[in-house]
Amino acid sequence: MGEVRKLQKKLRQIENLEVKITLTPEERFKISRKAELRSRLAELLLQLSGPQQTLGIVGEGKKEKMKRQVEDAPEALPSQTPPASKILKGELKSKAQATPAPAARHKETGGGGETGRQQETGEPAKVSDHCLDVSEGCPALTRTDPREEPQPPEEDREFTSLKASWEKAKFRLRLLEGHSDIVTCVVAVDNLVVSGSRDTTVKVWHVPTATEQKNLGGHSGGVTCLSAPPLEYCRRLAWSLSLSDKERFILSGSADCCVKIWALSTGQCVKSIYTFNAVTALCFVSEEEGYIITGSDGGKVQAWSWHTLENCQSINAHQEAVTSIQSQGPLVFSGSAEGGVSVWENRCLERDPLRLLHHWTGQVTGCKGGPGGRLALSPRGDQVFLAYGQSWIKILHWRTGTMSRLTNHSSIAGVTDCVHQTAGLLIGSCYDLANGESTLNLFSLPQCSYLASLTCAEAPRILCFAAWLTGSGGHRWVTGGRDLIVWEQLPSSGKQRGDVTARRDSRLDNSLLESEGDTEDDVESDDDYGNDDDEDKDSQSQEELEGQSGSWFRCVLQ
């Protein structure tokens, strides 16, 4: 495991180097070793995981990917698949003549669950009393009349149908070309997508035609975050500026310490707020008069009045850079590079509107020391989903501080950069350090049950995500990172082939676990993956040259 950790550390450092604007000859040499290091890491992971874990870790080439294409290997819809009870009934009639089913059959009983596994062990057809005793809580086995045909619960039928539909999902991908550097943030407004980049620009794209509408230049530093105020608050600002009541506005935060407000119809900056701190995260709170909440590279959280644009509050909330801020009604959630999460209540006051409800440190969340020090969050009710650069999605129950973990990758080589909720789905991005494959994993809400994984050959690492539904109910997503890509869902019944492979990784089934303590992978930082003097020296010298606080801020904006 020691060599695996060293290789992971080097690959992560190479990933960070690749997003830099300028490179030294020494850094270029390190990047040139990427394929060699990946090959060695894949070999070691294969040895550690065994033959049964080969699939999805090192990749078996295009042949295996083609086998997983849903459109090439369609499965029956739930309505065409006989219920588990009918399968069992047929087995009860013919079990005496039948030979025992192979072990691989166990996974194919779908809705039967434990019932299918118990009945396929090669035992006599008659359900014995002993079987009834040991299978309490399994309704199909405790029935005494074999003629009864129990139906799966409504929730199970809905999930089975949803899972089948996503296994057949087809998406068309379109590249939005225009940025000259890493895309750090995206947001959707109607049929428009707004993206921010380290190249200091904010661009507006018309999605149906995949064309750039406007280039909003005005920041002097990299753009780190975007937010779209609701239409009601846009109307208030438009009225004060004597603009059309249909005008939409976008907020952008930047390393130049400014938050700018842009009118989308004209592409003009109508207002600007100087925060005295490099802005690394922001959100809009739709309560009363409205508030802009910003986070800085030094860990400060600030509140600004939407009505007057004056500063209402400044709090030294975190020890390192604030990397994510999200709102949920009157609540505000902030996450930082050291792995801490704070929950705030907006009391809608002119002064000091934010009141701290809870603060959970990296010791509690288990997100301390993540690679690059970047924590992304997405709140839902009493839970907050956390992505922090490892193979897990953490789930913080923010009222109690208890943690759960959701497996987002089947090996320790997975890196989760962002997590997003849309239309009853939880979507986690995953990047495989071993083979460079980028994947979106889909889970159903609220149970967090695994549905499917979507991947595309040569897809870049996904650092930010936006999603919405079209008028016909189809999904349309935009992912940002090295490339800005639109994912448009195609009708499953159509003949058009998609650009995305939809597959299921059985190792992600039943992936929701209650945390009983952090694993070794959770608590170790990237610097703990073995001692490498050259890498450590490079890291230290880079920090001295950069002079910025917070490793995530250095990684994203250097």
PDB file of N, CA and C in Angstrom, residues 419-459:
ATOM      1  N   VAL A 419     -20.548  17.404  -5.973  1.00  0.00           N
ATOM      2  CA  VAL A 419     -21.777  16.658  -5.724  1.00  0.00           C
ATOM      3  C   VAL A 419     -22.934  17.618  -5.955  1.00  0.00           C
ATOM      4  N   HIS A 420     -24.012  17.116  -6.585  1.00  0.00           N
ATOM      5  CA  HIS A 420     -25.104  17.993  -7.009  1.00  0.00           C
ATOM      6  C   HIS A 420     -26.428  17.249  -6.909  1.00  0.00           C
ATOM      7  N   GLN A 421     -27.504  17.987  -6.639  1.00  0.00           N
ATOM      8  CA  GLN A 421     -28.847  17.404  -6.587  1.00  0.00           C
ATOM      9  C   GLN A 421     -29.714  18.028  -7.677  1.00  0.00           C
ATOM     10  N   THR A 422     -30.490  17.173  -8.356  1.00  0.00           N
ATOM     11  CA  THR A 422     -31.410  17.659  -9.371  1.00  0.00           C
ATOM     12  C   THR A 422     -32.501  16.630  -9.611  1.00  0.00           C
ATOM     13  N   ALA A 423     -33.753  17.062  -9.576  1.00  0.00           N
ATOM     14  CA  ALA A 423     -34.909  16.242  -9.959  1.00  0.00           C
ATOM     15  C   ALA A 423     -34.893  14.857  -9.324  1.00  0.00           C
ATOM     16  N   GLY A 424     -34.683  14.805  -8.008  1.00  0.00           N
ATOM     17  CA  GLY A 424     -34.696  13.525  -7.307  1.00  0.00           C
ATOM     18  C   GLY A 424     -33.446  12.697  -7.460  1.00  0.00           C
ATOM     19  N   LEU A 425     -32.394  13.283  -8.031  1.00  0.00           N
ATOM     20  CA  LEU A 425     -31.129  12.579  -8.215  1.00  0.00           C
ATOM     21  C   LEU A 425     -30.026  13.232  -7.392  1.00  0.00           C
ATOM     22  N   LEU A 426     -29.137  12.401  -6.877  1.00  0.00           N
ATOM     23  CA  LEU A 426     -27.876  12.867  -6.331  1.00  0.00           C
ATOM     24  C   LEU A 426     -26.798  12.440  -7.316  1.00  0.00           C
ATOM     25  N   ILE A 427     -26.016  13.396  -7.796  1.00  0.00           N
ATOM     26  CA  ILE A 427     -25.006  13.124  -8.810  1.00  0.00           C
ATOM     27  C   ILE A 427     -23.638  13.452  -8.233  1.00  0.00           C
ATOM     28  N   GLY A 428     -22.772  12.472  -8.244  1.00  0.00           N
ATOM     29  CA  GLY A 428     -21.412  12.671  -7.773  1.00  0.00           C
ATOM     30  C   GLY A 428     -20.429  12.470  -8.912  1.00  0.00           C
ATOM     31  N   SER A 429     -19.521  13.417  -9.080  1.00  0.00           N
ATOM     32  CA  SER A 429     -18.487  13.249 -10.103  1.00  0.00           C
ATOM     33  C   SER A 429     -17.374  12.382  -9.536  1.00  0.00           C
ATOM     34  N   CYS A 430     -16.723  11.630 -10.399  1.00  0.00           N
ATOM     35  CA  CYS A 430     -15.623  10.801  -9.955  1.00  0.00           C
ATOM     36  C   CYS A 430     -14.558  10.736 -11.039  1.00  0.00           C
ATOM     37  N   TYR A 431     -13.318  10.926 -10.624  1.00  0.00           N
ATOM     38  CA  TYR A 431     -12.187  10.869 -11.550  1.00  0.00           C
ATOM     39  C   TYR A 431     -11.238   9.781 -11.072  1.00  0.00           C
ATOM     40  N   ASP A 432     -10.882   8.872 -11.960  1.00  0.00           N
ATOM     41  CA  ASP A 432     -10.026   7.741 -11.618  1.00  0.00           C
ATOM     42  C   ASP A 432      -8.578   8.099 -11.909  1.00  0.00           C
ATOM     43  N   LEU A 433      -7.769   8.198 -10.850  1.00  0.00           N
ATOM     44  CA  LEU A 433      -6.369   8.536 -11.029  1.00  0.00           C
ATOM     45  C   LEU A 433      -5.609   7.458 -11.789  1.00  0.00           C
ATOM     46  N   ALA A 434      -6.102   6.215 -11.712  1.00  0.00           N
ATOM     47  CA  ALA A 434      -5.388   5.109 -12.331  1.00  0.00           C
ATOM     48  C   ALA A 434      -5.487   5.111 -13.846  1.00  0.00           C
ATOM     49  N   ASN A 435      -6.666   5.479 -14.378  1.00  0.00           N
ATOM     50  CA  ASN A 435      -6.829   5.415 -15.835  1.00  0.00           C
ATOM     51  C   ASN A 435      -7.326   6.711 -16.461  1.00  0.00           C
ATOM     52  N   GLY A 436      -7.555   7.747 -15.660  1.00  0.00           N
ATOM     53  CA  GLY A 436      -7.991   9.030 -16.206  1.00  0.00           C
ATOM     54  C   GLY A 436      -9.428   9.074 -16.648  1.00  0.00           C
ATOM     55  N   GLU A 437     -10.241   8.094 -16.233  1.00  0.00           N
ATOM     56  CA  GLU A 437     -11.655   8.056 -16.634  1.00  0.00           C
ATOM     57  C   GLU A 437     -12.490   8.939 -15.714  1.00  0.00           C
ATOM     58  N   SER A 438     -13.357   9.731 -16.327  1.00  0.00           N
ATOM     59  CA  SER A 438     -14.241  10.615 -15.577  1.00  0.00           C
ATOM     60  C   SER A 438     -15.666  10.072 -15.651  1.00  0.00           C
ATOM     61  N   THR A 439     -16.336  10.006 -14.502  1.00  0.00           N
ATOM     62  CA  THR A 439     -17.649   9.366 -14.411  1.00  0.00           C
ATOM     63  C   THR A 439     -18.602  10.216 -13.602  1.00  0.00           C
ATOM     64  N   LEU A 440     -19.886  10.157 -13.954  1.00  0.00           N
ATOM     65  CA  LEU A 440     -20.945  10.711 -13.121  1.00  0.00           C
ATOM     66  C   LEU A 440     -21.747   9.545 -12.561  1.00  0.00           C
ATOM     67  N   ASN A 441     -21.783   9.428 -11.230  1.00  0.00           N
ATOM     68  CA  ASN A 441     -22.550   8.374 -10.572  1.00  0.00           C
ATOM     69  C   ASN A 441     -23.892   8.936 -10.123  1.00  0.00           C
ATOM     70  N   LEU A 442     -24.977   8.202 -10.406  1.00  0.00           N
ATOM     71  CA  LEU A 442     -26.328   8.656 -10.102  1.00  0.00           C
ATOM     72  C   LEU A 442     -26.909   7.834  -8.958  1.00  0.00           C
ATOM     73  N   PHE A 443     -27.496   8.527  -7.975  1.00  0.00           N
ATOM     74  CA  PHE A 443     -28.159   7.894  -6.844  1.00  0.00           C
ATOM     75  C   PHE A 443     -29.560   8.491  -6.716  1.00  0.00           C
ATOM     76  N   SER A 444     -30.515   7.670  -6.325  1.00  0.00           N
ATOM     77  CA  SER A 444     -31.880   8.172  -6.138  1.00  0.00           C
ATOM     78  C   SER A 444     -32.017   8.772  -4.740  1.00  0.00           C
ATOM     79  N   LEU A 445     -32.774   9.831  -4.648  1.00  0.00           N
ATOM     80  CA  LEU A 445     -33.051  10.485  -3.372  1.00  0.00           C
ATOM     81  C   LEU A 445     -34.475  10.174  -2.944  1.00  0.00           C
ATOM     82  N   PRO A 446     -34.733  10.059  -1.631  1.00  0.00           N
ATOM     83  CA  PRO A 446     -33.810  10.352  -0.527  1.00  0.00           C
ATOM     84  C   PRO A 446     -33.018   9.151  -0.036  1.00  0.00           C
ATOM     85  N   GLN A 447     -33.233   7.951  -0.593  1.00  0.00           N
ATOM     86  CA  GLN A 447     -32.599   6.749  -0.056  1.00  0.00           C
ATOM     87  C   GLN A 447     -31.119   6.651  -0.397  1.00  0.00           C
ATOM     88  N   CYS A 448     -30.634   7.438  -1.363  1.00  0.00           N
ATOM     89  CA  CYS A 448     -29.248   7.374  -1.822  1.00  0.00           C
ATOM     90  C   CYS A 448     -28.922   5.992  -2.380  1.00  0.00           C
ATOM     91  N   SER A 449     -29.875   5.404  -3.111  1.00  0.00           N
ATOM     92  CA  SER A 449     -29.669   4.098  -3.725  1.00  0.00           C
ATOM     93  C   SER A 449     -29.009   4.279  -5.086  1.00  0.00           C
ATOM     94  N   TYR A 450     -28.024   3.475  -5.362  1.00  0.00           N
ATOM     95  CA  TYR A 450     -27.248   3.594  -6.596  1.00  0.00           C
ATOM     96  C   TYR A 450     -28.079   3.202  -7.810  1.00  0.00           C
ATOM     97  N   LEU A 451     -28.034   4.037  -8.854  1.00  0.00           N
ATOM     98  CA  LEU A 451     -28.791   3.791 -10.076  1.00  0.00           C
ATOM     99  C   LEU A 451     -27.897   3.359 -11.235  1.00  0.00           C
ATOM    100  N   ALA A 452     -26.947   4.190 -11.602  1.00  0.00           N
ATOM    101  CA  ALA A 452     -26.110   3.896 -12.761  1.00  0.00           C
ATOM    102  C   ALA A 452     -24.927   4.853 -12.775  1.00  0.00           C
ATOM    103  N   SER A 453     -23.974   4.556 -13.657  1.00  0.00           N
ATOM    104  CA  SER A 453     -22.810   5.410 -13.873  1.00  0.00           C
ATOM    105  C   SER A 453     -22.757   5.799 -15.342  1.00  0.00           C
ATOM    106  N   LEU A 454     -22.482   7.058 -15.594  1.00  0.00           N
ATOM    107  CA  LEU A 454     -22.386   7.575 -16.958  1.00  0.00           C
ATOM    108  C   LEU A 454     -20.949   8.005 -17.211  1.00  0.00           C
ATOM    109  N   THR A 455     -20.389   7.530 -18.293  1.00  0.00           N
ATOM    110  CA  THR A 455     -19.011   7.875 -18.616  1.00  0.00           C
ATOM    111  C   THR A 455     -18.857   8.038 -20.116  1.00  0.00           C
ATOM    112  N   CYS A 456     -17.817   8.758 -20.490  1.00  0.00           N
ATOM    113  CA  CYS A 456     -17.528   8.990 -21.899  1.00  0.00           C
ATOM    114  C   CYS A 456     -16.024   8.888 -22.083  1.00  0.00           C
ATOM    115  N   ALA A 457     -15.603   8.240 -23.169  1.00  0.00           N
ATOM    116  CA  ALA A 457     -14.180   8.087 -23.432  1.00  0.00           C
ATOM    117  C   ALA A 457     -13.510   9.450 -23.531  1.00  0.00           C
ATOM    118  N   GLU A 458     -12.398   9.594 -22.849  1.00  0.00           N
ATOM    119  CA  GLU A 458     -11.584  10.810 -22.870  1.00  0.00           C
ATOM    120  C   GLU A 458     -12.292  12.013 -22.254  1.00  0.00           C
ATOM    121  N   ALA A 459     -13.323  11.777 -21.454  1.00  0.00           N
ATOM    122  CA  ALA A 459     -13.973  12.894 -20.765  1.00  0.00           C
ATOM    123  C   ALA A 459     -13.021  13.464 -19.726  1.00  0.00           C
TER     124      ALA A 459
END
